[in-house]
Tab-separated table of C-alpha atoms and ligand atoms in Angstrom:
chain	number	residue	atom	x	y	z
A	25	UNK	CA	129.168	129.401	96.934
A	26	UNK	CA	127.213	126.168	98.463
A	27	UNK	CA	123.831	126.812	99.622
A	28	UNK	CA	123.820	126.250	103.604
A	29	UNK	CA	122.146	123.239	104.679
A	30	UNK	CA	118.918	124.231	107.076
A	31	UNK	CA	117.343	121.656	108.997
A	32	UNK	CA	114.075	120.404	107.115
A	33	UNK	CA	111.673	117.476	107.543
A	34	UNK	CA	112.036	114.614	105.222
A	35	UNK	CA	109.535	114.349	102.263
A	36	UNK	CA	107.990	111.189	101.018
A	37	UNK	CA	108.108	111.115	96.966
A	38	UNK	CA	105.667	108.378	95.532
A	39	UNK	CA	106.071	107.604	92.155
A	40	UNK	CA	103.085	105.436	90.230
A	41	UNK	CA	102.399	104.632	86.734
A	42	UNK	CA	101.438	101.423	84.712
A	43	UNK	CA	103.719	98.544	84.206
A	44	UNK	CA	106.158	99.522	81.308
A	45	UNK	CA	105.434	103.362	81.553
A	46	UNK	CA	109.555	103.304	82.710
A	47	UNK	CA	108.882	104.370	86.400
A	48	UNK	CA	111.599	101.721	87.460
A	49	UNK	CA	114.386	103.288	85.504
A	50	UNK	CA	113.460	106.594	86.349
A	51	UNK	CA	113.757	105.987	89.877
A	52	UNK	CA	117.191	104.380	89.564
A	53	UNK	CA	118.477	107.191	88.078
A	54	UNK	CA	116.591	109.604	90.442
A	55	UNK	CA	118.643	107.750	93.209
A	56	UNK	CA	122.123	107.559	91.662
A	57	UNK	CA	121.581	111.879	91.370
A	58	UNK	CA	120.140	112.037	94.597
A	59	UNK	CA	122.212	111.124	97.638
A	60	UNK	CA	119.476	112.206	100.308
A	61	UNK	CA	117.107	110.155	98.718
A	62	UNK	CA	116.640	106.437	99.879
A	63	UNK	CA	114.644	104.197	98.076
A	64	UNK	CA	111.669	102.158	100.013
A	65	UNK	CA	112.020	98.400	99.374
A	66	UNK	CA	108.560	96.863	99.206
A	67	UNK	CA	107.719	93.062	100.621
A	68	UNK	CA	105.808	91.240	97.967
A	69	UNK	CA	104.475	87.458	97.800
A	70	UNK	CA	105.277	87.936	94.080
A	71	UNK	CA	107.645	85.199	92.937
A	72	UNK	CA	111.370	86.738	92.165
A	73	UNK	CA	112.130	87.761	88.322
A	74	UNK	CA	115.350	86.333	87.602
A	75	UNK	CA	116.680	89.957	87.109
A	76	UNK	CA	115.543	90.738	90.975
A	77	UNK	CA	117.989	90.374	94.050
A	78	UNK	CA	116.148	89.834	97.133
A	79	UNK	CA	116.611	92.877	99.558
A	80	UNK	CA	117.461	94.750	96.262
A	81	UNK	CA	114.561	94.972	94.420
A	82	UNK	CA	111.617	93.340	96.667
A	83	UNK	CA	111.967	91.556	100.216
A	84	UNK	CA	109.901	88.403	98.787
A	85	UNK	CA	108.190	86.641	101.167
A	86	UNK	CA	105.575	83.906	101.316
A	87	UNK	CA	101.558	84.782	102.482
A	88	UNK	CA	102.122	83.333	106.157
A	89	UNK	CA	105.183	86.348	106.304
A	90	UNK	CA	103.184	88.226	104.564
A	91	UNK	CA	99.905	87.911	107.458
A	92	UNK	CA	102.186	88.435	109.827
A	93	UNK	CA	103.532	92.008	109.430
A	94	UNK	CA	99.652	92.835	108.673
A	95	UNK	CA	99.093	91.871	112.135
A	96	UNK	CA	102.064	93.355	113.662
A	97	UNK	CA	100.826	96.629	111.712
A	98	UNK	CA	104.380	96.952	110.156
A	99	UNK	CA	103.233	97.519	106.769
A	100	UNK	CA	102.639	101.555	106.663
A	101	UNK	CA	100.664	100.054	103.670
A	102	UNK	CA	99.493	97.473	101.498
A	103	UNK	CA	97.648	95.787	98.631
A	104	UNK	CA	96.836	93.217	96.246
A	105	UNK	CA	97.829	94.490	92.704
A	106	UNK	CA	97.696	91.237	90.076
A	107	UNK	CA	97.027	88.757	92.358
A	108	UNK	CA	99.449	89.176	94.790
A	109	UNK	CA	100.321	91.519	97.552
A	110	UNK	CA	102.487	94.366	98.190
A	111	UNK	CA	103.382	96.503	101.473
A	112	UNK	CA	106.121	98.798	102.475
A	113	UNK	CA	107.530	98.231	105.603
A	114	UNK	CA	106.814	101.123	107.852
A	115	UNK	CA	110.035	100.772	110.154
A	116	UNK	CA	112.680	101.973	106.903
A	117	UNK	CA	110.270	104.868	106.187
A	118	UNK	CA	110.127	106.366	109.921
A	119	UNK	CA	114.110	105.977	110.448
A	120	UNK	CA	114.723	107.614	106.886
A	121	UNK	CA	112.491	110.433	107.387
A	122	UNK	CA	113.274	111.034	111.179
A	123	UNK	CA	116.733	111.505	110.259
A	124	UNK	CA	115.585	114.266	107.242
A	125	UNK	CA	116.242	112.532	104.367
A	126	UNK	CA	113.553	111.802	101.657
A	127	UNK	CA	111.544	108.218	100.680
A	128	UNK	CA	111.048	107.225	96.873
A	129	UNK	CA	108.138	105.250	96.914
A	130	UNK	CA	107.456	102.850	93.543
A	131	UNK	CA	103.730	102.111	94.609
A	132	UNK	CA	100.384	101.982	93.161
A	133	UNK	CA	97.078	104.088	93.275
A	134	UNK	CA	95.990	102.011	96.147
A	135	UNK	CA	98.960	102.558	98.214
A	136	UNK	CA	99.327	105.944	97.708
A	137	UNK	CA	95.963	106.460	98.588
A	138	UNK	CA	96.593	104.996	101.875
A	139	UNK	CA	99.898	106.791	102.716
A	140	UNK	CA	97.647	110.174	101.722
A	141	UNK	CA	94.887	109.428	103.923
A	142	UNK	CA	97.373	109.532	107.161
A	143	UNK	CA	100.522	111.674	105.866
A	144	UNK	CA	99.579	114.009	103.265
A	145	UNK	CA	101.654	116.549	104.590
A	146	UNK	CA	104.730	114.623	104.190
A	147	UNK	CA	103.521	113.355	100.840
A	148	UNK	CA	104.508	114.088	97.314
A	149	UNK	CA	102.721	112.200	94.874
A	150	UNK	CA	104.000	111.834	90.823
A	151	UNK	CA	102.150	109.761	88.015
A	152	UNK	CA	104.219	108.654	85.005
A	153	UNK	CA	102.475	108.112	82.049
A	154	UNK	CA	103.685	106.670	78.838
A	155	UNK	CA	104.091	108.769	75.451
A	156	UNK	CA	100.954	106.474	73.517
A	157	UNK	CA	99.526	103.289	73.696
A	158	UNK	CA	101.740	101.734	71.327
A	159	UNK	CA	105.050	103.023	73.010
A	160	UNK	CA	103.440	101.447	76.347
A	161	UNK	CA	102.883	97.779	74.513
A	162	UNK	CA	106.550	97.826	72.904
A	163	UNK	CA	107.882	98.425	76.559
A	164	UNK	CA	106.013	95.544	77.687
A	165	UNK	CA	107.562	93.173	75.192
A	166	UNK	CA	110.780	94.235	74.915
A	167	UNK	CA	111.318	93.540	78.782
A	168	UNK	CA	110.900	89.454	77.962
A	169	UNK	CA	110.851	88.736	82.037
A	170	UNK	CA	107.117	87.883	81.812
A	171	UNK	CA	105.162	84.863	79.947
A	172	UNK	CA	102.922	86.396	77.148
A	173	UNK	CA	99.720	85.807	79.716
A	174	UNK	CA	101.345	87.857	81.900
A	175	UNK	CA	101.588	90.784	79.259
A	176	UNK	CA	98.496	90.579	78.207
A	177	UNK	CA	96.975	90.844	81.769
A	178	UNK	CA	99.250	94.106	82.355
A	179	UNK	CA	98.398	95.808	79.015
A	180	UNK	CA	94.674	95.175	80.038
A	181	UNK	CA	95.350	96.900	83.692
A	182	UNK	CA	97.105	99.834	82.267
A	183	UNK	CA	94.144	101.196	81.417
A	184	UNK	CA	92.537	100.538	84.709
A	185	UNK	CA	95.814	102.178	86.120
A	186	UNK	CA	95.692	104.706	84.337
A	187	UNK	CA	92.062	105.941	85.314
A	188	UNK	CA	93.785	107.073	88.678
A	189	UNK	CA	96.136	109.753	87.055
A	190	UNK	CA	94.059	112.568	88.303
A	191	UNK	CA	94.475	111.746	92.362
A	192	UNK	CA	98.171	112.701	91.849
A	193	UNK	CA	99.955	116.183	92.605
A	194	UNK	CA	102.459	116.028	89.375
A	195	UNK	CA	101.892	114.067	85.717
A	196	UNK	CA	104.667	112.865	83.943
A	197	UNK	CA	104.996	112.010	80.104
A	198	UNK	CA	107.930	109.856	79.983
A	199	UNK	CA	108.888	109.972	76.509
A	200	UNK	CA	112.594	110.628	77.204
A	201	UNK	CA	114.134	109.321	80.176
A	202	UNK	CA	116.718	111.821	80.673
A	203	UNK	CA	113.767	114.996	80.352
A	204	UNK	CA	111.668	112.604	82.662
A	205	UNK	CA	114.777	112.587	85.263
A	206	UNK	CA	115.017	116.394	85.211
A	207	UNK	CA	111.237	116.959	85.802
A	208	UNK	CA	111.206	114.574	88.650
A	209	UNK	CA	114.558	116.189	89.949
A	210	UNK	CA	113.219	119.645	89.520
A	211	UNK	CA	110.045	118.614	91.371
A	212	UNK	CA	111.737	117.400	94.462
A	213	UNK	CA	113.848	120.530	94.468
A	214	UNK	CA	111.125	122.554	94.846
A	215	UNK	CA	108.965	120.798	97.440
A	216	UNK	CA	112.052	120.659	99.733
A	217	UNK	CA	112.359	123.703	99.920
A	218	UNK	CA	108.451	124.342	101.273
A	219	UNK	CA	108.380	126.997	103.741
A	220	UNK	CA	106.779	124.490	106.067
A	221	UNK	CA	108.989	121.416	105.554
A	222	UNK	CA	112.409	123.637	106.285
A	223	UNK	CA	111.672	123.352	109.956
A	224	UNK	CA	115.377	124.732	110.729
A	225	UNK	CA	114.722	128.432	109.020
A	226	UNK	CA	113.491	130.282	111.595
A	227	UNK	CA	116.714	129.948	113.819
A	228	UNK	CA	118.870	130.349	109.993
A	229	UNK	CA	116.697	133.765	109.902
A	230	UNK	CA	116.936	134.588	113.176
A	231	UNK	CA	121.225	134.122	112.614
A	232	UNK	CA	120.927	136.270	109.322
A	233	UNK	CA	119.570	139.155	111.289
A	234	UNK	CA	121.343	138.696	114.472
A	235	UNK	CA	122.299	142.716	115.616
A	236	UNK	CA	120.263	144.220	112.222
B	16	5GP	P1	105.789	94.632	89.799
B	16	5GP	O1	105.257	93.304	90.244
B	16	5GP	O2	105.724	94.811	88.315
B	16	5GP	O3	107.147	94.907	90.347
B	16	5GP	O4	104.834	95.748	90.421
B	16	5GP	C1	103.461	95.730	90.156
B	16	5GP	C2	102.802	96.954	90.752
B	16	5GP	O5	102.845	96.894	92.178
B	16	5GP	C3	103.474	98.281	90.366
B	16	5GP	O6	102.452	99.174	89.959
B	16	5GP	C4	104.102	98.755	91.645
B	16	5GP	O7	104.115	100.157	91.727
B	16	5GP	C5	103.174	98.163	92.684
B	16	5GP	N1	103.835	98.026	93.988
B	16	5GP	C6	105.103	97.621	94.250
B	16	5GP	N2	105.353	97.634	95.560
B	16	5GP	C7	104.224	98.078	96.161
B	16	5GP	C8	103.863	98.323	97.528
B	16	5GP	O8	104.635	98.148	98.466
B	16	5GP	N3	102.607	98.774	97.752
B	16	5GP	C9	101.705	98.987	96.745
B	16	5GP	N4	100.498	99.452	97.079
B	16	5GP	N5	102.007	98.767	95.461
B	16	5GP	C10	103.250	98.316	95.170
């Protein structure tokens, strides 16, 4: 028998880890799983990898674009990781969850920090981490998008990511994918079903006793 579906308040799942920890691929396979789950498509002024769609993968936009939605406060938030900036556009996020279906966020310490400070409620927060140091480095080569500099620079940040792993609800060691999946899966699972966020069980309740 299908569980019945009770009215609940949408959740916002952030997911952060370094570069190469395999946060990307996780979440693509969190969302092919998870049809109430819609993925949060950040606006960077990061030039495009020639893997990325625009739309897809990042809205990419110049700094003048970029200054503007600051202004119009449409980012919900925003940051400078690298050297260039990142937001998530706030208008996505409030029709998503308004209609009770969840956010994957793929956002740094920074960010998340921000979405906490106003939404905490609402917010689920996951670090990934990598299985070792050396596992983390391989990642970073094998991907061949970025010049060597570039590596280098990230490898040196990881660390500096890494230092926020303690501000974060869950901790992930993504040494398999498929494991790393599950956990996340098994995560979400749970927090949707939060007393608080299933706004629609007192009336369920109230039609399970009906006459008792
Ligand atoms: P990349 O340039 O490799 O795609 O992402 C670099 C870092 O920026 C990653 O840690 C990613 O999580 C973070 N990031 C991507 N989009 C956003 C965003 O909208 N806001 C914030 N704060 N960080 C972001």
């Amino acid at each position: 028998m299908t569980e019945p579906s009770i009215v609940r308040r949408g959740l916002m799942l952030v997911l952060s880890s370094p570069s190469g920890a395999g946060k990307t691929t996780i979440s693509r396979k969190l969302l092919d799983l998870e049809p109430d789950l819609v993925m949060s498509v950040s606006a960077t002024t990061r030039p495009r990898r020639p893997s990325e769609v625009d739309g897809v993968d990042y809205r990419f936009i110049d700094d003048v674009a970029f200054d503007e939605m600051v202004k119009r406060d449409a980012f919900l938030e925003h940051a400078e990781v690298f050297g260039h900036r990142y937001g998530t556009p706030r208008a996505l996020v409030e029709q998503v969850l308004g209609k009770g279906r969840d956010m994957l966020f793929d956002i740094d310490w920074q960010g998340t920090r921000q979405i906490a400070a106003r939404m905490r409620d609402d917010l689920i927060t996951v670090f990934v981490l990598p299985p070792s140091k050396a596992e983390l480095e391989r990642r970073l080569r094998a991907r061949q998008q970025d010049s060597d500099a570039v590596v280098q620079g990230r490898m040196a940040k990881a660390n500096a990511e890494m230092a926020h792993w303690d501000e974060y609800d869950y901790v992930v060691v993504n040494a398999d994918v498929q494991d790393s999946v599950a956990t996340v899966r098994a995560i979400l699972a749970a927090e949707r079903r939060r007393r608080v966020r299933q706004t629609g069980l007192a009336g369920f309740v109230a039609r399970l006793t009906d006459g008792a």
